[in-house]
Short mmCIF file of C-alpha atoms in Angstrom, two decimals:
data_model
loop_
_atom_site.label_atom_id
_atom_site.label_comp_id
_atom_site.label_asym_id
_atom_site.label_seq_id
_atom_site.Cartn_x
_atom_site.Cartn_y
_atom_site.Cartn_z
CA UNK A 1 93.06 -72.01 -109.99
CA UNK A 2 96.67 -70.85 -110.36
CA UNK A 3 97.92 -67.60 -108.84
CA UNK A 4 98.09 -66.04 -112.31
CA UNK A 5 94.50 -66.97 -113.12
CA UNK A 6 93.35 -65.83 -109.68
CA UNK A 7 95.04 -62.47 -110.19
CA UNK A 8 93.44 -61.89 -113.58
CA UNK A 9 90.05 -63.02 -112.27
CA UNK A 10 90.20 -60.80 -109.17
CA UNK A 11 91.51 -57.72 -110.94
CA UNK A 12 89.03 -58.19 -113.77
CA UNK A 13 86.04 -58.40 -111.43
CA UNK A 14 87.20 -55.34 -109.47
CA UNK A 15 87.56 -53.26 -112.64
CA UNK A 16 84.34 -54.65 -114.15
CA UNK A 17 82.18 -53.88 -111.12
CA UNK A 18 83.71 -50.40 -110.83
CA UNK A 19 82.77 -49.80 -114.46
CA UNK A 20 79.21 -51.05 -113.93
CA UNK A 21 78.81 -48.79 -110.90
CA UNK A 22 80.12 -45.75 -112.77
CA UNK A 23 77.60 -46.25 -115.57
CA UNK A 24 74.79 -46.58 -113.03
CA UNK A 25 75.90 -43.42 -111.21
CA UNK A 26 76.26 -41.48 -114.48
CA UNK A 27 72.47 -40.99 -114.52
CA UNK A 28 72.51 -41.16 -118.30
CA UNK A 29 71.29 -44.75 -118.66
CA UNK A 30 73.26 -47.90 -118.08
CA UNK A 31 73.70 -51.12 -120.05
CA UNK A 32 70.49 -53.07 -120.75
CA UNK A 33 71.49 -55.81 -118.29
CA UNK A 34 72.38 -53.36 -115.53
CA UNK A 35 69.19 -51.42 -116.28
CA UNK A 36 67.36 -54.69 -115.64
CA UNK A 37 69.17 -55.08 -112.30
CA UNK A 38 68.43 -51.50 -111.22
CA UNK A 39 64.82 -51.74 -112.48
CA UNK A 40 64.31 -54.92 -110.43
CA UNK A 41 65.82 -53.18 -107.40
CA UNK A 42 63.55 -50.14 -107.81
CA UNK A 43 60.41 -52.16 -108.52
CA UNK A 44 60.77 -55.09 -106.12
CA UNK A 45 63.49 -54.23 -103.60
CA UNK A 46 66.67 -55.95 -102.35
CA UNK A 47 69.94 -54.51 -103.79
CA UNK A 48 71.34 -54.17 -107.29
CA UNK A 49 73.97 -56.79 -106.43
CA UNK A 50 71.33 -59.18 -105.14
CA UNK A 51 69.55 -59.07 -108.49
CA UNK A 52 72.84 -59.82 -110.21
CA UNK A 53 72.84 -63.12 -108.32
CA UNK A 54 69.13 -63.93 -108.82
CA UNK A 55 69.11 -63.24 -112.55
CA UNK A 56 72.42 -65.05 -112.94
CA UNK A 57 70.85 -68.18 -111.47
CA UNK A 58 68.04 -68.02 -114.03
CA UNK A 59 70.54 -67.51 -116.85
CA UNK A 60 72.61 -70.49 -115.69
CA UNK A 61 69.66 -72.74 -116.51
CA UNK A 62 69.06 -70.89 -119.80
CA UNK A 63 72.68 -71.40 -120.81
CA UNK A 64 72.52 -75.09 -119.90
CA UNK A 65 69.50 -75.53 -122.14
CA UNK A 66 71.07 -73.54 -125.00
CA UNK A 67 74.35 -75.47 -124.89
CA UNK A 68 72.76 -78.82 -123.93
CA UNK A 69 75.11 -79.18 -120.97
CA UNK A 70 74.75 -79.43 -117.21
CA UNK A 71 74.05 -76.14 -115.38
CA UNK A 72 77.29 -74.33 -114.59
CA UNK A 73 76.61 -73.73 -110.91
CA UNK A 74 80.15 -72.48 -110.38
CA UNK A 75 79.11 -69.39 -112.37
CA UNK A 76 76.90 -68.50 -109.43
CA UNK A 77 80.08 -67.89 -107.43
CA UNK A 78 81.29 -65.46 -110.09
CA UNK A 79 77.90 -63.73 -110.09
CA UNK A 80 77.91 -63.54 -106.28
CA UNK A 81 81.36 -61.91 -106.25
CA UNK A 82 80.25 -59.54 -109.01
CA UNK A 83 77.05 -58.66 -107.14
CA UNK A 84 79.01 -57.95 -103.96
CA UNK A 85 81.44 -55.79 -105.96
CA UNK A 86 78.63 -53.74 -107.49
CA UNK A 87 77.02 -53.14 -104.09
CA UNK A 88 80.41 -52.21 -102.61
CA UNK A 89 81.23 -49.65 -105.31
CA UNK A 90 77.71 -48.16 -105.27
CA UNK A 91 77.81 -47.83 -101.48
CA UNK A 92 81.32 -46.33 -101.61
CA UNK A 93 80.83 -43.90 -104.50
CA UNK A 94 77.17 -42.92 -104.36
CA UNK A 95 77.60 -40.40 -101.56
CA UNK A 96 80.09 -38.14 -103.31
CA UNK A 97 79.93 -39.00 -107.01
CA UNK A 98 76.89 -37.07 -108.26
CA UNK A 99 77.33 -35.78 -111.83
CA UNK A 100 75.11 -32.79 -112.60
CA UNK A 101 76.32 -31.61 -116.00
CA UNK A 102 75.99 -33.46 -119.29
CA UNK A 103 79.76 -33.48 -119.61
CA UNK A 104 80.30 -35.10 -116.21
CA UNK A 105 77.54 -37.64 -116.88
CA UNK A 106 78.98 -38.58 -120.25
CA UNK A 107 82.50 -38.74 -118.81
CA UNK A 108 81.39 -41.16 -116.10
CA UNK A 109 79.49 -43.23 -118.66
CA UNK A 110 82.45 -43.39 -121.05
CA UNK A 111 84.90 -44.26 -118.27
CA UNK A 112 82.54 -46.94 -117.00
CA UNK A 113 82.20 -48.50 -120.45
CA UNK A 114 85.98 -48.64 -120.85
CA UNK A 115 86.37 -50.23 -117.40
CA UNK A 116 83.69 -52.79 -118.22
CA UNK A 117 85.56 -53.77 -121.39
CA UNK A 118 88.91 -53.99 -119.62
CA UNK A 119 87.53 -55.85 -116.63
CA UNK A 120 85.63 -58.40 -118.72
CA UNK A 121 88.60 -59.06 -120.98
CA UNK A 122 90.83 -59.64 -117.94
CA UNK A 123 88.61 -61.93 -115.90
CA UNK A 124 87.73 -64.07 -118.93
CA UNK A 125 91.41 -65.05 -119.19
CA UNK A 126 91.06 -67.02 -115.96
CA UNK A 127 88.56 -69.31 -117.72
CA UNK A 128 86.76 -69.62 -114.40
CA UNK A 129 83.00 -69.90 -114.89
CA UNK A 130 82.26 -66.59 -116.61
CA UNK A 131 79.27 -64.49 -115.57
CA UNK A 132 76.22 -66.21 -117.12
CA UNK A 133 75.61 -63.23 -119.40
CA UNK A 134 79.12 -63.53 -120.81
CA UNK A 135 78.73 -67.31 -121.08
CA UNK A 136 75.58 -66.80 -123.17
CA UNK A 137 77.54 -64.40 -125.37
CA UNK A 138 80.22 -67.05 -125.91
CA UNK A 139 77.57 -69.73 -126.60
CA UNK A 140 75.97 -67.58 -129.29
CA UNK A 141 79.37 -66.77 -130.76
CA UNK A 142 80.16 -70.47 -131.07
CA UNK A 143 76.79 -71.91 -132.08
CA UNK A 144 75.51 -69.11 -134.30
CA UNK A 145 78.90 -68.13 -135.71
CA UNK A 146 78.37 -64.51 -134.70
CA UNK A 147 81.08 -62.12 -133.57
CA UNK A 148 81.29 -61.10 -129.91
CA UNK A 149 79.86 -57.69 -130.83
CA UNK A 150 76.82 -59.14 -132.63
CA UNK A 151 76.17 -61.71 -129.90
CA UNK A 152 76.28 -59.00 -127.25
CA UNK A 153 73.95 -56.77 -129.27
CA UNK A 154 71.29 -59.46 -129.71
CA UNK A 155 71.34 -60.26 -125.99
CA UNK A 156 71.16 -56.55 -125.16
CA UNK A 157 68.02 -56.01 -127.23
CA UNK A 158 66.17 -58.82 -125.44
CA UNK A 159 67.26 -57.68 -121.98
CA UNK A 160 66.47 -54.05 -122.81
CA UNK A 161 62.85 -55.01 -123.39
CA UNK A 162 62.66 -56.54 -119.91
CA UNK A 163 64.41 -53.53 -118.34
CA UNK A 164 61.86 -51.21 -119.97
CA UNK A 165 58.99 -53.17 -118.43
CA UNK A 166 60.61 -52.83 -114.97
CA UNK A 167 61.27 -49.08 -115.38
CA UNK A 168 65.04 -49.46 -115.38
CA UNK A 169 67.33 -46.44 -115.96
CA UNK A 170 67.13 -46.34 -119.74
CA UNK A 171 68.71 -43.37 -121.51
CA UNK A 172 71.23 -42.45 -124.17
CA UNK A 173 73.84 -44.40 -122.22
CA UNK A 174 71.75 -47.55 -122.54
CA UNK A 175 71.86 -47.45 -126.31
CA UNK A 176 75.53 -46.49 -126.39
CA UNK A 177 76.46 -49.44 -124.17
CA UNK A 178 74.19 -51.81 -126.10
CA UNK A 179 75.90 -50.95 -129.38
CA UNK A 180 79.45 -50.32 -128.16
CA UNK A 181 80.16 -52.67 -125.22
CA UNK A 182 80.73 -55.65 -127.50
CA UNK A 183 83.03 -53.61 -129.72
CA UNK A 184 84.95 -52.27 -126.72
CA UNK A 185 85.34 -55.80 -125.37
CA UNK A 186 86.54 -57.03 -128.77
CA UNK A 187 89.12 -54.23 -128.76
CA UNK A 188 90.58 -55.11 -125.35
CA UNK A 189 90.44 -58.92 -125.67
CA UNK A 190 93.62 -59.30 -127.79
CA UNK A 191 95.58 -57.12 -125.34
CA UNK A 192 94.31 -59.11 -122.36
CA UNK A 193 95.23 -62.38 -124.10
CA UNK A 194 98.74 -61.16 -124.86
CA UNK A 195 99.15 -59.85 -121.31
CA UNK A 196 98.04 -63.19 -119.90
CA UNK A 197 100.40 -65.13 -122.16
CA UNK A 198 103.50 -63.04 -121.35
#
């Protein structure tokens, strides 16, 4: 990986995991996928970041079957770095970032959603084994002819059902992220592409 790609990948993951952690700490519901991670943590144990890695491994095999290709084991490295980033930010911020008003909760949620969009758009430019969830989004976009927003929404609905069964943190933020994360990502992608190409 070139220095430029490494920089975009590293910065993207840092911003992405910060955004994920902010939505979790907002206490207003997080994205369906992150609700699944937190629900698994609350129900079974381990850490939120650990579940990022475990579920990513399962999705690697799902993606391989959907795209009729070999499992993209390198994506497990991306998921491991992402999981470590989530645990780091949660450990660092949880002690002092406790929103109590609706305004502060919504502000954290909105900021987290923006960071998730920026971070994802940046790290995807490295073209280095995207997080399995994002790979599935790209597979659906290509094979079904859907937009990024629609692909993300369909995936979110399925994962939301699993998060509900595991008592994940589902709230107004969950539905906002399910419907808006794909749109936010679509908004930032052209800017990230131009930035990478300059």
